[in-house]
Amino acid sequence: MGYSLHIALLGELSVVANGTAVALPASRKARAVLGYLAATARPVRRERLCEMFWDLPDDPRGSLRWALSKLRQAVDDEGTPRIIADRERAAFEPTDALVDLRAIRERLIDDPPLIPPLELRDMAGQLQRPLLEGLEQAGTESFQLWLAAEREDMHLLQLNVLRRLTLHPELTQAEALKWARRWIEETPLEEEAARGLVNALAQSGRLEEARHWEADFHATAKKAGLSVTGPLLDEKSEPPTTNPAVERPVESPPRRMLRKQTIGFCRASDGVRLAYATVGEGPPLVKAANWLNHLELDWNSPIWAPTFSAWANQRTFIRYDERGNGLSDWDVNDISFEAFVRDLETVVDALGLDRFPLLGMSQGCAVSVEYAARHPERVSCLVLIAGYATGWRIGASDEEQARREAVLTLTRHGWGTSNPAYRHIFSQTFMPDSKPEDLAWFDEFQRQTTSPENAVRFQEAFGHIDVRESLAKVQAPTIVFHARDDHRISLEQGRELAIGIPDAEFVQLDSKNHILLGHEPAWVECVQQTEDFLQEHAT
């Protein structure tokens, strides 16, 4: 059912009428009154509202009358009053109106056996936002106590959603594991959450890590004075015991890497949680984030898995999910180039890396360049693949900008749908020479990796990238690879990147693909030359 009015209580209070944002009263108290009435969904005595939002010796009743009149202008339609008030009480009547928190609460209270994954993902994203953000001090202590209690109830709703996602039969093992990690992070001493994570790990073939988590949880619970009812690991989750008489299938290198990968988390300066991963042994190689990443789903990829396996073969390969996608926080205020650079700084600092080679792909090249310019003492060398110095809004032709704007429109309206046509636009420009099954995988991977809103915000941020002034400041030895017929970033842009960096080596690859694929000769050449370059310069 469509609604003519939508009220968002999660995050900053907002009202949208027939698709258009409504200007709310400047008064924080008036907005808080609307939030309270919309959340409670019942008539409230005027005396109670006055006590919650105004202190004596002000004129509380007069202030309330003024606030209600302003709110009527914002949420009432002709013939559809929604602010209902008499001499004793006031209420918000949700006629033809959707209130986000109430919709989520009612859906979960009905306790359906199975909610579609797309709907649950949307709930999880919404419930990460604080209720009535920015209005905490808009009322008296009574309002603040009510808001704190409502936020506690929101946390319970969030745990409900995370549980449903972790145990959902329609999700892949990798995505279930992602939600299991978020569930245990929100409630680290809850036995059911720990059981969900342990069994998700085991079902993903990471039995050793599952047993480690189980032992840690038992120890932590005991230290906290809690009792655990029994083993967390379900025998059904353990990989079946093989018959020694039957030859065991050879484990693929990517699968072996995933099993050995270690994931950690750190916080950026603005509080955003970032996920990073290390795998392999030997000297470090740090990869800057690019469009789009997921520390676990990547290893199932026919696109990324061969490349990552090659780089982790002789080194400790370090990468991370940038803000807004993958296992890192999705609901973030800042998605910008400056934030991307800070995130790289945060991850390498959290890992205690003093000096390391840095690898960038696509927009990760610009992030790598900026980091190397700011921290020349920490970067031993740079490997840049399919990169550029300026985004599509800077210097691109009118025709190219129009194409990008059209893609933004398609993203806004179709990214989260089950129809891959919208995302297929990206896949074809990234890999025009790929197999149909590889394109299909990438289509679905993109949908699982970020939200429609963030997909748009990423594209906007990439358009404004400009590191031209930083190129000359790079002191590290640099090699730049670029496909001759790259359909997404032109060869000229790759050359400009190499020309701007002092003494950079430029290698042209015989390919049409922006993302090199493991079956093409250009990929073999890039991997081999990268290893030779690292052997010479990564000290």
Coordinates of C-alpha atoms in Angstrom, one line a residue:
M1 CA 0.0 0.0 0.0
G2 CA 1.2 3.5 -0.9
Y3 CA 1.1 6.3 1.6
S4 CA 0.8 10.0 0.9
L5 CA 2.8 11.0 4.0
H6 CA 6.0 9.4 5.3
I7 CA 7.4 10.4 8.7
A8 CA 11.0 9.3 9.6
L9 CA 11.6 9.2 13.3
L10 CA 14.9 7.2 12.9
G11 CA 17.7 9.6 12.4
E12 CA 16.8 13.2 12.0
L13 CA 13.1 13.8 12.0
S14 CA 11.8 14.3 8.5
V15 CA 8.4 14.4 6.8
V16 CA 7.8 13.7 3.1
A17 CA 4.4 14.4 1.5
N18 CA 3.6 12.9 -1.9
G19 CA 7.3 12.5 -2.6
T20 CA 8.3 16.0 -1.5
A21 CA 10.2 16.9 1.7
V22 CA 8.1 19.1 4.0
A23 CA 9.7 22.1 5.8
L24 CA 9.3 21.5 9.6
P25 CA 9.1 24.2 12.2
A26 CA 12.4 25.7 13.2
S27 CA 11.5 25.1 16.9
R28 CA 13.2 22.0 18.2
K29 CA 10.5 21.6 20.8
A30 CA 7.7 21.6 18.2
R31 CA 9.6 19.0 16.2
A32 CA 10.1 16.9 19.3
V33 CA 6.3 17.1 20.0
L34 CA 5.6 15.7 16.6
G35 CA 8.1 12.9 17.1
Y36 CA 6.6 12.0 20.4
L37 CA 3.0 12.0 19.2
A38 CA 3.9 10.0 16.0
A39 CA 5.8 7.5 18.1
T40 CA 3.3 7.0 20.9
A41 CA 0.3 6.7 18.5
R42 CA -2.3 7.6 21.2
P43 CA -3.9 10.7 22.6
V44 CA -1.8 12.5 25.2
R45 CA -3.1 14.9 27.9
R46 CA -2.1 18.5 27.3
E47 CA -0.7 18.7 30.8
R48 CA 1.6 15.8 30.1
L49 CA 2.9 17.4 26.9
C50 CA 3.5 20.7 28.8
E51 CA 5.4 18.8 31.5
M52 CA 7.6 17.1 28.9
F53 CA 8.6 20.1 26.8
W54 CA 8.2 23.3 28.7
D55 CA 9.4 24.5 32.1
L56 CA 7.6 27.0 34.2
P57 CA 7.3 30.1 34.4
D58 CA 6.9 30.0 30.6
D59 CA 3.4 29.7 29.2
P60 CA 3.4 26.0 28.5
R61 CA -0.2 25.8 27.2
G62 CA 0.3 28.7 24.9
S63 CA 3.5 27.3 23.6
L64 CA 1.8 23.9 23.0
R65 CA -1.0 25.6 21.1
W66 CA 1.5 27.4 18.9
A67 CA 3.5 24.2 18.3
L68 CA 0.4 22.2 17.3
S69 CA -0.7 24.9 14.9
K70 CA 2.7 24.8 13.2
L71 CA 2.6 21.0 13.0
R72 CA -0.8 21.0 11.4
Q73 CA 0.7 23.1 8.5
A74 CA 3.4 20.4 8.1
V75 CA 1.4 17.1 8.3
D76 CA -2.3 17.9 7.6
D77 CA -3.8 17.6 4.1
E78 CA -6.9 19.2 2.9
G79 CA -9.7 17.0 4.1
T80 CA -7.2 14.8 6.1
P81 CA -6.4 16.2 9.5
R82 CA -3.7 14.4 11.3
I83 CA -3.0 16.6 14.3
I84 CA -6.2 15.9 16.4
A85 CA -6.6 18.1 19.5
D86 CA -9.4 19.1 21.9
R87 CA -9.2 21.0 25.2
E88 CA -7.9 18.0 27.0
R89 CA -5.8 15.9 24.7
A90 CA -3.7 15.9 21.5
A91 CA -2.7 13.1 19.1
F92 CA -1.3 12.3 15.8
E93 CA -3.7 10.3 13.6
P94 CA -1.8 8.3 11.0
T95 CA -4.4 8.5 8.2
D96 CA -2.7 7.5 5.0
A97 CA 0.6 8.0 6.7
L98 CA 3.6 5.7 7.4
V99 CA 5.8 6.2 10.5
D100 CA 9.0 4.3 10.0
L101 CA 9.5 3.1 13.6
R102 CA 5.9 2.1 14.1
A103 CA 5.9 0.2 10.8
I104 CA 9.0 -1.8 11.8
R105 CA 7.6 -2.5 15.3
E106 CA 4.2 -3.6 14.0
R107 CA 5.9 -5.9 11.4
L108 CA 8.0 -7.6 14.0
I109 CA 5.3 -7.8 16.6
D110 CA 3.2 -9.8 14.2
D111 CA 6.1 -12.3 14.3
P112 CA 5.8 -13.7 10.8
P113 CA 7.9 -16.9 10.4
L114 CA 9.8 -15.5 7.5
I115 CA 10.4 -11.8 6.4
P116 CA 12.0 -11.3 2.9
P117 CA 15.7 -10.5 3.2
L118 CA 15.4 -7.2 1.3
E119 CA 12.9 -6.0 3.9
L120 CA 15.1 -7.1 6.8
R121 CA 18.2 -5.5 5.3
D122 CA 16.2 -2.2 5.1
M123 CA 15.1 -2.5 8.7
A124 CA 18.7 -3.2 9.8
G125 CA 19.8 0.0 8.1
Q126 CA 17.0 2.1 9.6
L127 CA 17.5 0.8 13.1
Q128 CA 21.1 1.9 13.1
R129 CA 20.0 5.5 13.2
P130 CA 19.3 7.1 16.6
L131 CA 15.6 7.8 17.3
L132 CA 14.9 11.6 16.9
E133 CA 18.6 12.4 16.4
G134 CA 19.5 15.9 17.5
L135 CA 16.4 16.4 19.6
E136 CA 17.7 14.9 22.9
Q137 CA 17.7 18.2 24.7
A138 CA 14.5 19.5 23.2
G139 CA 12.4 18.7 26.2
T140 CA 12.5 18.3 30.0
E141 CA 13.9 15.4 31.9
S142 CA 10.6 13.5 31.4
F143 CA 11.1 13.7 27.6
Q144 CA 14.7 12.6 27.9
L145 CA 13.7 9.6 30.0
W146 CA 11.0 8.6 27.5
L147 CA 13.5 8.9 24.6
A148 CA 16.1 6.8 26.4
A149 CA 13.5 4.1 27.0
E150 CA 12.4 4.2 23.4
R151 CA 15.9 3.9 22.2
E152 CA 16.4 0.8 24.4
D153 CA 13.3 -0.7 22.8
M154 CA 14.8 0.1 19.4
H155 CA 17.9 -1.8 20.4
L156 CA 15.7 -4.9 21.1
L157 CA 14.1 -4.5 17.6
Q158 CA 17.5 -4.3 16.1
L159 CA 18.6 -7.5 17.8
N160 CA 15.4 -9.1 16.5
V161 CA 16.2 -8.1 12.9
L162 CA 19.9 -9.2 13.2
R163 CA 18.8 -12.6 14.6
R164 CA 16.3 -13.1 11.7
L165 CA 19.0 -12.2 9.1
T166 CA 21.6 -14.5 10.7
L167 CA 19.3 -17.5 10.7
H168 CA 17.5 -16.7 7.4
P169 CA 17.4 -19.7 5.1
E170 CA 17.5 -17.7 1.9
L171 CA 20.8 -15.9 2.7
T172 CA 24.2 -17.1 1.5
Q173 CA 26.5 -18.4 4.2
A174 CA 28.8 -15.4 3.7
E175 CA 26.0 -12.8 4.2
A176 CA 24.6 -14.8 7.2
L177 CA 28.1 -14.6 8.7
K178 CA 28.1 -10.8 8.2
W179 CA 24.9 -10.4 10.1
A180 CA 26.0 -12.8 12.8
R181 CA 29.1 -10.6 13.5
R182 CA 26.9 -7.5 13.8
W183 CA 24.5 -9.4 16.1
I184 CA 27.3 -10.4 18.5
E185 CA 28.8 -6.9 18.5
E186 CA 25.5 -5.4 19.6
T187 CA 25.0 -8.0 22.4
P188 CA 28.4 -9.6 23.2
L189 CA 27.2 -11.6 26.2
E190 CA 24.0 -13.1 24.7
E191 CA 24.3 -16.8 24.3
E192 CA 22.0 -17.0 21.3
A193 CA 24.0 -14.4 19.4
A194 CA 27.2 -16.2 20.2
R195 CA 25.7 -19.5 19.0
G196 CA 24.6 -17.8 15.8
L197 CA 28.1 -16.6 15.0
V198 CA 29.8 -19.8 16.0
N199 CA 27.5 -21.9 13.7
A200 CA 27.7 -19.4 10.9
L201 CA 31.5 -19.7 11.0
A202 CA 31.3 -23.4 11.0
Q203 CA 28.9 -23.5 8.1
S204 CA 31.3 -21.4 6.1
G205 CA 34.0 -24.0 6.5
R206 CA 35.9 -22.0 9.2
L207 CA 35.6 -24.6 12.0
E208 CA 38.8 -23.6 13.7
E209 CA 37.7 -20.0 14.0
A210 CA 34.3 -21.2 15.3
R211 CA 35.9 -23.2 18.1
H212 CA 38.1 -20.3 19.0
W213 CA 35.0 -18.0 19.3
E214 CA 33.2 -20.6 21.3
A215 CA 36.1 -20.9 23.8
D216 CA 36.4 -17.2 24.1
F217 CA 32.7 -16.7 24.7
H218 CA 32.6 -19.4 27.5
A219 CA 35.6 -17.7 29.2
T220 CA 34.0 -14.2 28.9
A221 CA 30.7 -15.4 30.2
K222 CA 32.3 -17.1 33.1
K223 CA 34.2 -14.0 34.0
A224 CA 31.0 -12.0 33.9
G225 CA 29.3 -14.5 36.2
L226 CA 27.0 -15.9 33.5
S227 CA 26.2 -19.5 32.9
V228 CA 26.1 -21.0 29.4
T229 CA 23.6 -23.8 29.0
G230 CA 25.8 -26.0 26.8
P231 CA 28.0 -26.2 23.7
L232 CA 27.4 -23.4 21.2
L233 CA 28.5 -25.4 18.1
D234 CA 25.8 -27.5 16.6
E235 CA 27.1 -30.8 15.3
K236 CA 25.0 -30.2 12.1
S237 CA 27.1 -27.1 11.4
E238 CA 30.4 -29.0 11.4
P239 CA 31.7 -30.1 8.0
P240 CA 31.0 -33.9 7.5
T241 CA 33.8 -36.2 8.4
T242 CA 35.4 -37.6 5.3
N243 CA 35.9 -41.3 4.7
P244 CA 39.7 -41.9 4.5
A245 CA 39.0 -44.4 1.7
V246 CA 37.4 -41.6 -0.4
E247 CA 39.7 -39.1 -2.0
R248 CA 39.1 -35.6 -0.6
P249 CA 38.5 -32.8 -3.1
V250 CA 41.4 -30.4 -3.5
E251 CA 40.7 -27.2 -1.7
S252 CA 40.9 -24.1 -4.0
P253 CA 43.4 -21.4 -3.1
P254 CA 40.7 -18.8 -2.6
R255 CA 38.8 -21.1 -0.2
R256 CA 41.9 -21.8 1.7
M257 CA 42.6 -18.1 2.0
L258 CA 39.1 -17.4 3.2
R259 CA 39.5 -20.0 5.9
K260 CA 42.7 -18.5 7.1
Q261 CA 41.6 -14.9 6.9
T262 CA 41.4 -12.9 10.1
I263 CA 38.9 -10.0 10.4
G264 CA 39.2 -7.1 12.8
F265 CA 37.4 -3.8 13.5
C266 CA 38.5 -0.3 14.3
R267 CA 36.9 3.1 14.6
A268 CA 37.5 6.1 12.5
S269 CA 37.8 9.6 14.1
D270 CA 34.1 10.2 13.5
G271 CA 33.1 7.0 15.1
V272 CA 32.4 4.9 11.9
R273 CA 33.3 1.2 12.4
L274 CA 35.7 -0.1 9.8
A275 CA 36.3 -3.8 9.0
Y276 CA 39.7 -4.9 7.9
A277 CA 41.2 -8.3 7.1
T278 CA 44.6 -9.9 7.0
V279 CA 45.6 -13.1 5.2
G280 CA 48.8 -14.8 4.2
E281 CA 52.4 -14.6 5.6
G282 CA 55.4 -12.5 5.0
P283 CA 55.9 -8.7 4.5
P284 CA 52.8 -6.6 4.3
L285 CA 50.9 -5.4 1.2
V286 CA 48.1 -2.9 1.9
K287 CA 45.3 -2.5 -0.6
A288 CA 43.2 0.6 -0.6
A289 CA 39.4 0.1 -0.8
N290 CA 37.7 0.5 -4.2
W291 CA 34.2 0.1 -5.6
L292 CA 32.7 -2.1 -4.0
N293 CA 34.3 -4.4 -1.4
H294 CA 33.2 -7.2 1.0
L295 CA 35.9 -8.9 3.0
E296 CA 34.1 -12.3 2.9
L297 CA 32.0 -12.3 -0.2
D298 CA 35.0 -11.3 -2.3
W299 CA 36.6 -14.7 -1.8
N300 CA 33.6 -16.4 -3.5
S301 CA 34.2 -14.2 -6.5
P302 CA 35.3 -15.4 -9.9
I303 CA 36.6 -11.8 -10.3
W304 CA 38.5 -11.0 -7.2
A305 CA 39.5 -14.3 -5.7
P306 CA 42.3 -15.2 -8.1
T307 CA 43.8 -11.7 -7.8
F308 CA 43.7 -11.7 -4.0
S309 CA 45.1 -15.2 -3.8
A310 CA 48.0 -14.2 -6.0
W311 CA 48.8 -11.2 -3.8
A312 CA 48.5 -13.2 -0.6
N313 CA 50.7 -16.0 -1.8
Q314 CA 54.0 -14.6 -0.5
R315 CA 52.8 -11.7 1.6
T316 CA 50.5 -10.6 4.4
F317 CA 47.7 -9.1 2.3
I318 CA 45.8 -6.4 4.1
R319 CA 42.6 -4.8 2.9
Y320 CA 39.4 -3.2 4.4
D321 CA 35.8 -2.4 3.5
E322 CA 35.5 1.4 3.2
R323 CA 32.7 3.1 5.1
G324 CA 29.3 2.6 3.6
N325 CA 29.8 -0.9 2.3
G326 CA 30.8 -4.5 3.1
L327 CA 31.3 -5.3 6.8
S328 CA 31.9 -1.7 7.7
D329 CA 29.2 0.7 8.9
W330 CA 26.6 1.5 6.2
D331 CA 24.7 4.3 8.0
V332 CA 27.3 7.1 8.0
N333 CA 27.1 10.8 7.7
D334 CA 30.3 11.3 5.6
I335 CA 31.0 9.6 2.3
S336 CA 33.7 11.7 0.7
F337 CA 37.2 11.4 -0.7
E338 CA 38.6 13.0 2.5
A339 CA 36.8 10.4 4.5
F340 CA 38.2 7.6 2.3
V341 CA 41.8 8.8 3.0
R342 CA 41.1 9.0 6.7
D343 CA 39.8 5.5 6.7
L344 CA 43.0 4.2 5.2
E345 CA 44.9 6.1 7.8
T346 CA 42.8 4.6 10.5
V347 CA 43.3 1.0 9.4
V348 CA 47.1 1.1 9.0
D349 CA 47.4 2.9 12.3
A350 CA 45.2 0.3 14.0
L351 CA 47.5 -2.5 12.6
G352 CA 50.6 -0.7 13.8
L353 CA 52.2 -0.6 10.3
D354 CA 55.2 1.7 10.1
R355 CA 56.2 1.3 6.5
F356 CA 54.5 -0.7 3.7
P357 CA 53.8 -1.0 0.0
L358 CA 50.4 0.4 -1.0
L359 CA 48.2 -0.9 -3.8
G360 CA 45.3 1.0 -5.4
M361 CA 42.7 0.0 -8.0
S362 CA 40.3 2.4 -9.7
Q363 CA 39.4 5.2 -7.2
G364 CA 41.7 3.5 -4.7
C365 CA 44.6 4.8 -6.8
A366 CA 43.6 8.4 -5.9
V367 CA 43.3 7.5 -2.2
S368 CA 46.7 5.8 -2.3
V369 CA 48.3 8.8 -4.0
E370 CA 46.9 11.2 -1.4
Y371 CA 48.0 9.0 1.5
A372 CA 51.5 8.6 0.0
A373 CA 51.7 12.4 -0.5
R374 CA 50.7 13.1 3.1
H375 CA 52.8 10.2 4.7
P376 CA 55.9 9.8 2.5
E377 CA 57.9 8.2 5.3
R378 CA 55.4 5.3 5.5
V379 CA 54.9 4.2 1.9
S380 CA 57.7 2.1 0.5
C381 CA 56.3 1.9 -3.0
L382 CA 53.0 2.4 -4.9
V383 CA 51.2 0.0 -7.3
L384 CA 48.4 1.7 -9.2
I385 CA 46.0 -0.2 -11.4
A386 CA 43.2 1.4 -13.7
G387 CA 43.4 4.7 -11.8
Y388 CA 42.7 8.3 -12.4
A389 CA 43.6 11.7 -10.8
T390 CA 40.3 13.5 -11.4
G391 CA 36.7 12.3 -11.1
W392 CA 34.1 12.4 -13.7
R393 CA 32.7 15.8 -12.7
I394 CA 36.1 17.4 -13.4
G395 CA 37.1 17.8 -17.0
A396 CA 34.8 15.2 -18.4
S397 CA 32.9 16.0 -21.6
D398 CA 29.3 17.1 -21.4
E399 CA 28.3 13.8 -23.0
E400 CA 30.2 11.7 -20.4
Q401 CA 28.7 13.7 -17.5
A402 CA 25.2 13.2 -19.0
R403 CA 25.8 9.4 -19.1
R404 CA 27.0 9.4 -15.5
E405 CA 24.0 11.4 -14.4
A406 CA 21.7 8.9 -16.1
V407 CA 23.4 6.1 -14.3
L408 CA 22.8 8.0 -11.0
T409 CA 19.1 8.2 -11.7
L410 CA 18.9 4.5 -12.5
T411 CA 20.8 3.7 -9.3
R412 CA 18.4 5.7 -7.1
H413 CA 15.4 3.9 -8.5
G414 CA 16.5 0.4 -9.1
W415 CA 19.6 -0.6 -7.1
G416 CA 17.9 -2.6 -4.4
T417 CA 15.5 -4.5 -6.6
S418 CA 15.8 -8.1 -7.6
N419 CA 16.0 -6.9 -11.3
P420 CA 19.8 -6.8 -12.1
A421 CA 19.4 -4.5 -15.1
Y422 CA 20.3 -1.4 -13.2
R423 CA 23.5 -2.9 -11.7
H424 CA 24.3 -4.6 -15.0
I425 CA 25.2 -1.1 -16.4
F426 CA 28.1 -1.1 -14.0
S427 CA 29.2 -4.6 -14.6
Q428 CA 29.4 -4.2 -18.4
T429 CA 31.5 -1.1 -18.1
F430 CA 33.8 -2.7 -15.6
M431 CA 34.3 -6.0 -17.5
P432 CA 33.0 -6.0 -21.1
D433 CA 35.0 -9.1 -21.9
S434 CA 33.8 -11.2 -19.0
K435 CA 31.7 -14.3 -19.1
P436 CA 27.9 -14.0 -18.6
E437 CA 28.1 -15.9 -15.3
D438 CA 30.9 -13.5 -14.0
L439 CA 28.6 -10.5 -14.8
A440 CA 25.7 -12.2 -13.1
W441 CA 27.8 -12.7 -10.0
F442 CA 29.0 -9.1 -9.9
D443 CA 25.4 -7.9 -10.4
E444 CA 24.3 -9.7 -7.2
F445 CA 27.5 -8.9 -5.3
Q446 CA 26.9 -5.2 -5.8
R447 CA 23.4 -5.4 -4.4
Q448 CA 24.5 -7.3 -1.3
T449 CA 27.5 -5.0 -0.7
T450 CA 25.8 -1.6 -0.2
S451 CA 22.5 0.2 -0.1
P452 CA 20.9 2.1 -3.0
E453 CA 21.5 5.4 -1.2
N454 CA 25.2 4.7 -0.6
A455 CA 25.7 3.5 -4.2
V456 CA 24.6 7.0 -5.3
R457 CA 26.7 8.8 -2.6
F458 CA 29.8 6.8 -3.7
Q459 CA 29.3 7.8 -7.3
E460 CA 28.9 11.4 -6.4
A461 CA 32.1 11.3 -4.2
F462 CA 34.1 9.7 -7.0
G463 CA 33.0 12.4 -9.4
H464 CA 34.7 15.1 -7.2
I465 CA 38.1 13.4 -6.7
D466 CA 41.0 15.6 -7.6
V467 CA 44.6 14.7 -6.6
R468 CA 46.5 16.5 -9.4
E469 CA 48.3 18.7 -7.0
S470 CA 49.3 15.7 -4.9
L471 CA 50.9 13.7 -7.7
A472 CA 54.2 15.6 -7.6
K473 CA 54.4 15.2 -3.9
V474 CA 54.7 11.3 -4.1
Q475 CA 58.2 10.2 -3.2
A476 CA 57.7 6.5 -3.3
P477 CA 58.7 4.4 -6.4
T478 CA 55.5 3.9 -8.4
I479 CA 54.3 1.6 -11.2
V480 CA 51.0 2.4 -13.0
F481 CA 49.1 -0.3 -14.9
H482 CA 46.2 0.5 -17.3
A483 CA 44.3 -1.5 -19.9
R484 CA 44.6 -0.1 -23.4
D485 CA 40.8 -0.2 -24.1
D486 CA 39.5 0.3 -20.5
H487 CA 35.8 1.1 -21.1
R488 CA 35.4 2.9 -17.8
I489 CA 38.6 4.9 -17.2
S490 CA 40.4 5.9 -20.4
L491 CA 44.0 5.1 -21.1
E492 CA 44.8 8.8 -21.2
Q493 CA 43.7 9.2 -17.6
G494 CA 46.0 6.4 -16.6
R495 CA 48.9 8.1 -18.5
E496 CA 48.2 11.4 -16.8
L497 CA 48.4 9.6 -13.4
A498 CA 51.9 8.2 -14.3
I499 CA 53.1 11.5 -15.9
G500 CA 52.3 13.5 -12.8
I501 CA 54.2 11.2 -10.3
P502 CA 58.0 11.7 -10.4
D503 CA 59.8 8.8 -12.2
A504 CA 56.7 6.6 -12.3
E505 CA 56.8 3.5 -14.6
F506 CA 53.8 3.1 -16.9
V507 CA 52.7 -0.3 -18.2
Q508 CA 50.0 -0.6 -20.9
L509 CA 48.0 -3.8 -20.7
D510 CA 46.2 -5.5 -23.6
S511 CA 42.7 -5.6 -22.3
K512 CA 39.2 -4.0 -22.4
N513 CA 38.5 -4.6 -18.8
H514 CA 38.6 -2.1 -16.0
I515 CA 38.8 -5.0 -13.6
L516 CA 41.3 -7.5 -14.9
L517 CA 40.1 -11.1 -14.9
G518 CA 42.2 -14.1 -13.8
H519 CA 41.8 -15.9 -17.2
E520 CA 43.2 -13.1 -19.4
P521 CA 46.9 -12.7 -20.3
A522 CA 46.9 -9.1 -19.1
W523 CA 46.1 -10.3 -15.6
V524 CA 49.1 -12.6 -15.6
E525 CA 51.3 -9.8 -16.8
C526 CA 50.0 -7.4 -14.2
V527 CA 50.4 -9.9 -11.3
Q528 CA 54.0 -10.9 -12.4
Q529 CA 55.2 -7.4 -12.9
T530 CA 53.7 -6.3 -9.6
E531 CA 55.5 -9.1 -7.8
D532 CA 58.8 -8.1 -9.5
F533 CA 58.3 -4.5 -8.6
L534 CA 57.5 -5.3 -4.9
Q535 CA 60.6 -7.5 -4.7
E536 CA 62.7 -4.6 -5.8
H537 CA 61.1 -1.7 -3.9
A538 CA 59.0 -3.0 -1.0
T539 CA 61.6 -2.4 1.8

